């Protein structure tokens, strides 16, 4: 037997124990399969560059879990009041208080069905007795969440906290792996029944993911979990993104491209971080807002999903589908009556406005200039590591396409205004400034003769298309100044204070802010 999985250069195996947190079975676009496999197989970089930690706790569930741990222990065990190991942002503190109240309301104590916190999170261990394809001597699976059990140990329950319940349940492979750990894991005797519950800290809603006997849990794992574990351990796809900032394999990653000096910063920040133009704009308006968005605290639906905002997102989703995989299909003025993509609900007026904007797009559809589908990158994630600033830069253009041998960066915006605002384009749309810096460096490859940035603005009266030359000296200077203006204050910020002002009334995270409108008015 041989293992076809190949680690990158610059790493070494520390042990022959394979350890997999069950959470990695969820997968998703924001995870890196190759990094998950490297961690599970216990590989470490040969040269380890220790990164200082952020001053503030960056794990949004950390304070909640620490508080629950303290409540589950006696006063003597916890030595007085529980204090978080690291300082917590005021927005996270406010959210944690809400989360604890929601948890207590969702799971009141029942004298007839008492459950208590387990001694320790359960861990499934399988000792290998013969030759192993991956050279492992032991396999371990671990769970994260609130682990509870009945007094006699016959029932085990895993409560999985989330901000709010998603439209779709977690994948079967994840539930199956968790069921295995509950059914077979230590410490404690094997239970007769196991239960897995997902609960929302925002509103206290819960849903049952699995409940059954120990044998049913094992059958579930054999059906959905075993093959998924093989796929996870053999993952070799490197998927650069925000996770690169905290990844221990960043320096040895064969896919993450370095771009020293991209952001024009003189010296690196305190620790490696990731940055996008959206984060930069959030921080410019209010540092606390940026931090709460980075922590993924729940946002206000009335702000995040206003009719106008959802119409813009629906238009983008429709264009992404039209420009996506399959044969080239330049858009036409014939917009289907039911054009709104699945997952969006728009009032009739917004559906009509969206169709009107899409008809205007037909005149400037970039696919009219493309001869081959391989020359199109639909909503690609462009990730670069500025090693001078120690920042992983993440961008997501609406479209990249090739005109001849040159790459064109297309951004599409929607508005109900018939006329431009008059502001400089790089100031109004800073993502264009980052695009200028990337193309001017030749970072996307290809020729430079026709390389350009295009801004498409869809208006009720038609589409405007602006072309920007990234090689014009004045344009490059303006772009560098714009990006520096967004990056520099953020890079050195460790406290993320609130900045009360007019934007508070339309802030999607104001509910968790000590300086939010409700608290300013004393309500």
Coordinates of C-alpha atoms in Angstrom, one line a residue:
X1 CA 0.0 0.0 0.0
X2 CA 1.2 3.5 -0.7
X3 CA -0.2 7.0 0.1
X4 CA -0.6 9.1 -3.0
X5 CA -1.0 12.2 -0.9
X6 CA 2.0 14.5 -1.1
X7 CA 2.8 17.3 1.4
X8 CA 4.4 20.5 0.3
X9 CA 8.1 21.2 0.7
X10 CA 9.2 22.7 4.0
X11 CA 7.0 20.6 6.4
X12 CA 7.8 17.7 8.6
X13 CA 5.6 15.1 10.3
X14 CA 5.5 15.5 14.1
X15 CA 3.7 12.3 15.1
X16 CA 1.9 9.3 13.7
X17 CA -1.4 10.3 15.2
X18 CA -4.1 11.6 12.9
X19 CA -6.4 14.0 14.7
X20 CA -9.5 15.4 13.1
X21 CA -11.9 18.0 14.7
X22 CA -15.4 17.1 13.6
X23 CA -16.0 20.7 12.5
X24 CA -13.7 20.1 9.4
X25 CA -16.3 17.7 8.0
X26 CA -18.5 20.8 7.3
X27 CA -16.2 21.8 4.5
X28 CA -17.2 25.0 2.6
X29 CA -15.5 27.5 0.4
X30 CA -13.8 29.3 3.2
X31 CA -11.8 26.2 4.3
X32 CA -8.6 25.0 2.7
X33 CA -8.7 21.2 2.1
X34 CA -4.9 20.9 1.9
X35 CA -4.4 22.8 5.2
X36 CA -7.0 20.6 6.9
X37 CA -5.2 17.5 5.7
X38 CA -1.8 18.8 6.9
X39 CA -3.1 19.6 10.3
X40 CA -5.0 16.3 10.7
X41 CA -1.8 14.4 9.7
X42 CA 0.2 16.4 12.2
X43 CA 2.6 18.1 9.8
X44 CA 4.4 21.3 10.9
X45 CA 6.6 23.8 9.0
X46 CA 10.3 23.0 9.4
X47 CA 10.9 26.7 10.1
X48 CA 8.2 28.0 12.4
X49 CA 7.7 31.8 12.5
X50 CA 5.8 32.6 15.7
X51 CA 3.1 35.1 15.1
X52 CA 2.1 37.4 18.0
X53 CA -1.6 37.0 18.9
X54 CA -4.1 39.8 18.4
X55 CA -4.7 41.8 21.5
X56 CA -8.4 41.1 21.5
X57 CA -10.0 37.7 21.4
X58 CA -10.9 37.0 17.7
X59 CA -13.0 33.8 18.4
X60 CA -16.6 35.0 18.7
X61 CA -17.7 31.8 20.5
X62 CA -14.8 31.9 22.9
X63 CA -16.3 34.1 25.7
X64 CA -19.6 32.2 25.5
X65 CA -17.9 28.8 25.8
X66 CA -15.7 30.1 28.7
X67 CA -18.7 31.4 30.6
X68 CA -20.6 28.1 30.1
X69 CA -17.5 26.2 31.3
X70 CA -17.4 28.3 34.4
X71 CA -21.1 27.8 35.1
X72 CA -20.6 24.1 34.8
X73 CA -18.0 24.0 37.5
X74 CA -18.2 24.6 41.2
X75 CA -17.1 27.9 42.7
X76 CA -14.0 26.1 44.2
X77 CA -13.1 24.6 40.9
X78 CA -13.2 27.9 39.0
X79 CA -11.5 29.8 41.9
X80 CA -14.0 32.7 41.9
X81 CA -15.4 34.6 39.0
X82 CA -14.4 33.5 35.5
X83 CA -12.3 36.0 33.6
X84 CA -11.6 35.7 29.9
X85 CA -8.0 34.8 29.1
X86 CA -7.8 37.7 26.6
X87 CA -9.4 41.1 26.4
X88 CA -12.8 41.1 24.6
X89 CA -14.1 43.8 22.3
X90 CA -17.1 45.6 23.8
X91 CA -19.3 44.4 20.9
X92 CA -18.4 40.8 21.5
X93 CA -19.0 41.3 25.2
X94 CA -22.5 42.6 24.5
X95 CA -23.2 39.7 22.1
X96 CA -22.0 37.2 24.6
X97 CA -24.4 38.5 27.3
X98 CA -27.2 38.1 24.8
X99 CA -26.0 34.6 23.8
X100 CA -25.9 33.4 27.4
X101 CA -29.4 34.6 28.0
X102 CA -30.7 32.9 24.8
X103 CA -29.0 29.7 25.8
X104 CA -30.5 29.7 29.2
X105 CA -34.0 30.3 27.8
X106 CA -33.6 27.6 25.1
X107 CA -32.5 24.9 27.5
X108 CA -34.2 25.4 30.9
X109 CA -33.5 22.7 33.5
X110 CA -36.0 19.9 33.8
X111 CA -36.0 17.9 37.0
X112 CA -37.4 14.9 35.3
X113 CA -34.8 15.0 32.5
X114 CA -31.6 16.2 34.2
X115 CA -28.5 16.7 32.1
X116 CA -25.2 17.9 33.3
X117 CA -22.0 19.0 31.7
X118 CA -19.7 16.2 30.8
X119 CA -16.3 15.9 32.6
X120 CA -14.5 16.7 29.3
X121 CA -15.4 16.9 25.6
X122 CA -15.6 13.4 24.2
X123 CA -12.9 12.1 21.9
X124 CA -13.1 9.0 19.7
X125 CA -9.8 7.1 19.4
X126 CA -9.0 4.1 17.1
X127 CA -5.6 2.4 17.6
X128 CA -4.2 1.0 14.4
X129 CA -3.1 -2.6 14.8
X130 CA -1.7 -3.3 11.3
X131 CA -0.1 -1.5 8.3
X132 CA -1.8 1.8 7.6
X133 CA -2.0 3.6 4.3
X134 CA -1.2 6.9 5.9
X135 CA 1.4 5.6 8.3
X136 CA -0.8 6.3 11.2
X137 CA -0.7 4.5 14.6
X138 CA -3.8 6.2 15.9
X139 CA -6.8 8.1 14.6
X140 CA -8.7 10.6 16.8
X141 CA -11.9 12.5 16.2
X142 CA -12.9 15.3 18.5
X143 CA -16.1 17.4 19.0
X144 CA -16.6 21.0 19.9
X145 CA -19.8 22.3 21.6
X146 CA -21.6 21.9 24.8
X147 CA -21.3 18.2 25.9
X148 CA -24.0 17.0 28.3
X149 CA -25.0 13.7 29.7
X150 CA -27.7 12.1 31.9
X151 CA -26.7 11.1 35.5
X152 CA -26.4 7.5 34.6
X153 CA -24.5 8.2 31.4
X154 CA -27.0 6.4 29.2
X155 CA -27.8 9.6 27.2
X156 CA -25.2 11.9 25.6
X157 CA -26.2 15.2 24.1
X158 CA -24.1 17.6 22.0
X159 CA -25.3 21.1 21.6
X160 CA -23.8 23.0 18.7
X161 CA -23.9 26.8 19.0
X162 CA -24.4 28.9 15.9
X163 CA -25.3 32.6 15.5
X164 CA -28.5 31.7 13.7
X165 CA -29.9 28.6 12.0
X166 CA -29.1 28.4 8.3
X167 CA -31.7 27.6 5.7
X168 CA -30.0 24.2 5.2
X169 CA -28.9 21.8 7.9
X170 CA -25.2 20.9 8.3
X171 CA -24.0 18.2 5.9
X172 CA -24.7 14.5 6.7
X173 CA -21.0 13.8 6.9
X174 CA -20.6 16.3 9.7
X175 CA -23.5 14.9 11.7
X176 CA -22.3 11.4 11.2
X177 CA -18.8 12.1 12.4
X178 CA -20.2 13.8 15.5
X179 CA -22.6 10.9 16.2
X180 CA -19.6 8.5 16.1
X181 CA -17.7 10.5 18.7
X182 CA -20.8 10.6 21.0
X183 CA -21.4 6.9 20.6
X184 CA -17.9 5.7 21.0
X185 CA -15.9 8.5 22.6
X186 CA -14.2 8.7 26.0
X187 CA -14.2 9.6 28.8
X188 CA -17.1 7.7 30.3
X189 CA -19.0 4.5 29.6
X190 CA -20.6 4.1 26.2
X191 CA -24.1 5.6 26.1
X192 CA -27.3 3.9 24.9
X193 CA -28.6 6.9 23.1
X194 CA -27.1 10.1 21.6
X195 CA -28.6 13.4 20.6
X196 CA -27.2 16.2 18.5
X197 CA -28.8 19.6 18.6
X198 CA -28.0 22.8 16.8
X199 CA -29.1 26.0 18.6
X200 CA -29.1 29.7 17.6
X201 CA -27.6 32.1 20.1
X202 CA -29.4 35.0 18.4
X203 CA -33.0 33.9 19.0
X204 CA -32.7 30.6 21.0
X205 CA -34.2 28.5 18.2
X206 CA -33.0 24.9 18.1
X207 CA -33.3 22.0 15.7
X208 CA -32.6 18.3 16.1
X209 CA -29.9 17.0 13.8
X210 CA -29.8 13.4 15.1
X211 CA -31.3 11.3 17.9
X212 CA -30.9 7.5 18.0
X213 CA -29.4 4.5 19.6
X214 CA -25.7 3.9 19.8
X215 CA -26.0 1.3 17.0
X216 CA -27.9 3.8 14.8
X217 CA -25.2 6.4 15.3
X218 CA -22.5 3.9 14.2
X219 CA -24.6 3.0 11.1
X220 CA -24.9 6.7 10.3
X221 CA -21.1 7.1 10.4
X222 CA -20.6 4.1 8.2
X223 CA -23.1 5.5 5.7
X224 CA -22.0 9.1 5.6
X225 CA -18.8 9.6 7.6
X226 CA -16.3 7.0 6.7
X227 CA -15.8 8.0 3.0
X228 CA -15.9 11.7 4.0
X229 CA -12.9 11.1 6.4
X230 CA -10.9 9.6 3.6
X231 CA -11.7 12.5 1.4
X232 CA -10.7 15.0 4.1
X233 CA -7.4 13.3 5.0
X234 CA -6.4 13.1 1.3
X235 CA -7.3 16.7 0.5
X236 CA -4.7 18.4 -1.7
X237 CA -6.6 21.4 -3.0
X238 CA -5.0 24.7 -1.7
X239 CA -7.7 27.3 -1.4
X240 CA -6.2 30.7 -0.6
X241 CA -8.5 33.1 1.3
X242 CA -8.9 34.9 4.6
X243 CA -7.9 31.8 6.5
X244 CA -4.3 32.2 5.2
X245 CA -3.8 35.0 7.8
X246 CA -4.0 32.5 10.7
X247 CA -2.6 29.5 8.8
X248 CA 0.7 28.0 10.0
X249 CA 1.5 26.8 6.5
X250 CA 1.4 30.2 4.8
X251 CA 5.1 30.4 4.3
X252 CA 5.3 27.0 2.6
X253 CA 2.0 27.2 0.6
X254 CA 2.7 26.5 -3.1
X255 CA -0.4 28.4 -4.2
X256 CA -0.5 31.6 -2.2
X257 CA 1.3 34.2 -4.2
X258 CA 3.5 36.8 -2.6
X259 CA 3.1 40.5 -3.4
X260 CA 5.6 42.4 -1.2
X261 CA 4.9 46.1 -1.1
X262 CA 1.4 45.8 -2.7
X263 CA -0.2 48.0 0.0
X264 CA 2.6 50.5 0.2
X265 CA 3.2 50.0 3.9
X266 CA 6.6 50.8 5.4
X267 CA 6.6 48.1 8.1
X268 CA 4.5 45.2 9.1
X269 CA 1.7 45.3 11.7
X270 CA 1.8 43.5 15.0
X271 CA 0.6 40.2 13.6
X272 CA -0.4 38.8 10.2
X273 CA -4.0 39.8 9.3
X274 CA -6.2 39.6 6.2
X275 CA -7.7 42.7 4.5
X276 CA -10.2 43.5 1.8
X277 CA -11.4 46.8 0.5
X278 CA -14.8 46.2 2.2
X279 CA -13.1 45.8 5.6
X280 CA -11.1 48.9 4.9
X281 CA -14.2 51.0 4.2
X282 CA -15.9 49.6 7.3
X283 CA -13.0 50.5 9.4
X284 CA -12.8 54.0 7.9
X285 CA -16.4 54.6 8.9
X286 CA -16.2 52.9 12.3
X287 CA -13.4 50.6 13.6
X288 CA -15.9 48.8 15.9
X289 CA -18.1 48.0 13.0
X290 CA -15.2 46.4 11.1
X291 CA -14.3 44.3 14.1
X292 CA -17.8 43.1 14.7
X293 CA -18.2 42.2 11.0
X294 CA -14.9 40.3 11.2
X295 CA -16.2 38.4 14.3
X296 CA -19.3 37.5 12.2
X297 CA -21.7 38.9 14.8
X298 CA -25.3 38.7 13.7
X299 CA -26.4 41.7 11.6
X300 CA -29.7 43.6 11.3
X301 CA -31.8 42.1 8.5
X302 CA -33.5 45.4 7.9
X303 CA -30.1 46.9 6.9
X304 CA -28.5 43.8 5.4
X305 CA -31.5 42.8 3.4
X306 CA -33.3 46.0 2.4
X307 CA -35.2 45.7 -0.8
X308 CA -32.7 47.8 -2.7
X309 CA -29.7 45.9 -1.3
X310 CA -31.3 42.6 -2.2
X311 CA -32.1 43.8 -5.7
X312 CA -28.5 44.7 -6.3
X313 CA -27.4 41.3 -5.0
X314 CA -30.0 39.5 -7.2
X315 CA -28.8 41.3 -10.3
X316 CA -25.2 40.3 -9.5
X317 CA -26.3 36.7 -8.9
X318 CA -28.2 36.6 -12.2
X319 CA -25.1 38.0 -14.1
X320 CA -22.8 35.5 -12.4
X321 CA -25.0 32.7 -13.5
X322 CA -25.2 34.0 -17.1
X323 CA -21.4 34.6 -17.2
X324 CA -20.6 31.3 -15.5
X325 CA -19.8 27.8 -16.7
X326 CA -21.1 26.4 -19.9
X327 CA -21.1 27.8 -23.4
X328 CA -20.5 31.5 -23.9
X329 CA -23.8 33.4 -23.8
X330 CA -23.5 37.1 -24.2
X331 CA -26.4 38.8 -22.4
X332 CA -29.3 40.2 -24.4
X333 CA -32.1 42.6 -23.7
X334 CA -34.5 39.6 -23.4
X335 CA -34.6 39.3 -19.6
X336 CA -36.8 36.4 -18.5
X337 CA -40.0 37.4 -16.6
X338 CA -38.9 35.3 -13.7
X339 CA -35.3 36.4 -13.7
X340 CA -34.8 36.6 -9.9
X341 CA -32.4 33.8 -8.8
X342 CA -33.4 31.3 -6.2
X343 CA -33.0 32.5 -2.6
X344 CA -34.0 36.1 -3.3
X345 CA -37.5 37.6 -2.6
X346 CA -38.1 41.0 -4.2
X347 CA -41.2 43.1 -4.3
X348 CA -42.6 43.7 -7.7
X349 CA -41.2 47.2 -8.0
X350 CA -37.7 45.9 -7.4
X351 CA -38.1 43.0 -9.8
X352 CA -39.1 45.4 -12.5
X353 CA -36.2 47.8 -11.7
X354 CA -33.8 44.8 -11.7
X355 CA -35.0 43.7 -15.1
X356 CA -34.6 47.2 -16.5
X357 CA -31.0 47.4 -15.2
X358 CA -30.3 44.0 -16.8
X359 CA -31.6 45.1 -20.2
X360 CA -29.1 47.9 -20.0
X361 CA -26.3 45.5 -19.3
X362 CA -26.7 43.8 -22.7
X363 CA -25.0 46.7 -24.5
X364 CA -21.8 46.3 -22.5
X365 CA -21.8 42.6 -21.7
X366 CA -18.1 41.6 -21.6
X367 CA -18.8 38.2 -23.2
X368 CA -19.2 40.0 -26.5
X369 CA -15.4 40.4 -26.5
X370 CA -14.6 36.8 -25.5
X371 CA -14.0 34.0 -27.9
X372 CA -13.4 31.1 -25.5
X373 CA -15.0 30.2 -22.1
X374 CA -11.5 29.5 -20.7
X375 CA -10.8 33.2 -21.0
X376 CA -13.4 34.0 -18.4
X377 CA -13.1 34.0 -14.6
X378 CA -16.4 34.5 -12.9
X379 CA -16.2 36.1 -9.5
X380 CA -12.7 34.7 -8.8
X381 CA -11.0 35.1 -5.5
X382 CA -7.8 37.0 -5.9
X383 CA -5.5 36.5 -2.9
X384 CA -2.0 37.9 -2.4
X385 CA 0.3 38.0 0.6
X386 CA 2.0 41.3 1.1
X387 CA 5.0 40.1 3.0
X388 CA 6.2 43.6 3.7
X389 CA 3.0 44.5 5.5
X390 CA 2.3 40.9 6.7
X391 CA -1.3 41.2 5.3
X392 CA -3.2 38.7 3.2
X393 CA -5.1 40.8 0.7
X394 CA -8.4 39.4 -0.6
X395 CA -10.3 40.7 -3.6
X396 CA -13.2 39.4 -5.6
X397 CA -13.8 41.1 -8.9
X398 CA -17.1 40.5 -10.5
X399 CA -15.4 39.2 -13.6
X400 CA -12.0 38.7 -15.1
X401 CA -11.8 38.1 -18.8
X402 CA -9.1 38.2 -21.5
X403 CA -9.0 40.7 -24.3
X404 CA -6.4 39.2 -26.6
X405 CA -3.6 38.2 -24.2
X406 CA -4.4 40.8 -21.6
X407 CA -6.6 40.5 -18.5
X408 CA -9.5 42.9 -18.0
X409 CA -10.9 43.4 -14.5
X410 CA -14.7 44.2 -14.6
X411 CA -16.7 45.6 -11.7
X412 CA -20.4 46.0 -12.0
X413 CA -22.5 48.3 -9.9
X414 CA -26.2 49.1 -9.8
X415 CA -27.9 52.3 -8.9
X416 CA -31.3 54.0 -9.4
X417 CA -29.5 57.4 -10.0
X418 CA -29.4 58.5 -13.6
X419 CA -26.3 60.5 -13.3
X420 CA -22.8 60.0 -11.8
X421 CA -22.1 61.5 -8.3
X422 CA -19.2 63.5 -9.6
X423 CA -16.7 62.0 -7.1
X424 CA -13.4 60.5 -8.4
X425 CA -14.0 56.9 -9.3
X426 CA -11.2 55.5 -7.2
X427 CA -12.6 57.3 -4.2
X428 CA -16.2 56.2 -4.8
X429 CA -15.2 52.6 -5.6
X430 CA -11.9 51.9 -3.7
X431 CA -11.9 48.3 -5.0
X432 CA -10.9 49.9 -8.4
X433 CA -7.8 51.3 -6.7
X434 CA -6.7 47.9 -5.5
X435 CA -7.3 46.5 -9.0
X436 CA -5.1 49.3 -10.4
X437 CA -2.2 48.3 -8.1
X438 CA -2.6 44.6 -9.0
X439 CA -2.7 45.1 -12.7
X440 CA 0.0 47.7 -12.7
X441 CA 2.4 45.2 -11.1
X442 CA 1.5 42.6 -13.8
X443 CA 0.2 40.5 -10.9
X444 CA -2.5 38.7 -13.0
X445 CA -0.1 37.8 -15.8
X446 CA -0.9 38.1 -19.5
X447 CA 0.1 41.0 -21.7
X448 CA -0.1 44.7 -20.7
X449 CA -1.2 46.2 -24.0
X450 CA -5.0 45.9 -23.4
X451 CA -5.0 45.3 -19.7
X452 CA -7.4 47.6 -18.0
X453 CA -10.1 48.0 -15.3
X454 CA -13.7 48.5 -16.4
X455 CA -16.4 50.0 -14.2
X456 CA -19.9 49.1 -15.4
X457 CA -22.7 51.1 -13.7
X458 CA -26.2 49.9 -14.5
X459 CA -28.7 52.8 -14.4
X460 CA -32.4 53.0 -15.1
X461 CA -31.6 54.8 -18.4
X462 CA -28.9 52.4 -19.5
X463 CA -25.3 51.3 -18.7
X464 CA -22.2 53.5 -18.2
X465 CA -18.9 51.8 -18.9
X466 CA -15.7 53.5 -17.8
X467 CA -12.2 52.2 -18.6
X468 CA -9.2 52.9 -16.3
X469 CA -5.6 52.6 -17.5
X470 CA -3.6 51.0 -14.6
X471 CA -0.3 52.1 -16.1
X472 CA -1.0 55.8 -16.2
X473 CA 1.3 57.3 -13.6
X474 CA -1.3 59.7 -12.1
X475 CA -3.8 56.8 -11.8
X476 CA -1.3 54.6 -10.0
X477 CA -0.4 57.4 -7.6
X478 CA -4.1 58.0 -6.8
X479 CA -4.7 54.3 -6.4
X480 CA -1.8 54.0 -4.0
X481 CA -2.9 56.9 -2.0
X482 CA -6.5 55.6 -1.7
X483 CA -5.4 52.1 -0.6
X484 CA -2.9 53.5 1.9
X485 CA -5.6 55.8 3.3
X486 CA -7.7 52.6 4.0
X487 CA -4.9 50.3 5.2
X488 CA -2.7 52.4 7.4
X489 CA -5.1 53.3 10.3
X490 CA -6.5 49.7 10.3
X491 CA -3.1 48.0 10.3
X492 CA -2.1 49.6 13.6
X493 CA -5.4 49.4 15.3
X494 CA -5.7 46.9 18.2
X495 CA -8.7 48.2 20.1
X496 CA -11.3 49.0 17.4
X497 CA -13.2 51.8 19.2
X498 CA -16.6 52.9 18.2
X499 CA -16.9 56.1 16.2
X500 CA -20.5 57.4 16.8
X501 CA -21.9 59.5 14.0
X502 CA -24.5 59.6 11.3
X503 CA -23.7 56.1 10.1
X504 CA -24.9 54.6 13.3
X505 CA -28.6 54.9 12.2
X506 CA -27.9 52.5 9.3
X507 CA -25.2 50.3 11.0
X508 CA -26.0 46.6 10.7
X509 CA -24.1 45.8 14.0
X510 CA -25.4 48.7 16.1
X511 CA -27.3 46.3 18.3
X512 CA -24.1 45.0 19.8
X513 CA -22.3 48.4 20.1
X514 CA -22.0 50.2 23.4
X515 CA -22.3 53.5 21.4
X516 CA -25.2 52.3 19.3
X517 CA -28.3 54.6 18.9
X518 CA -30.4 52.7 21.4
X519 CA -27.8 53.1 24.2
X520 CA -27.1 56.7 23.3
X521 CA -30.7 57.5 23.8
X522 CA -30.8 55.5 27.1
X523 CA -33.2 52.9 25.9

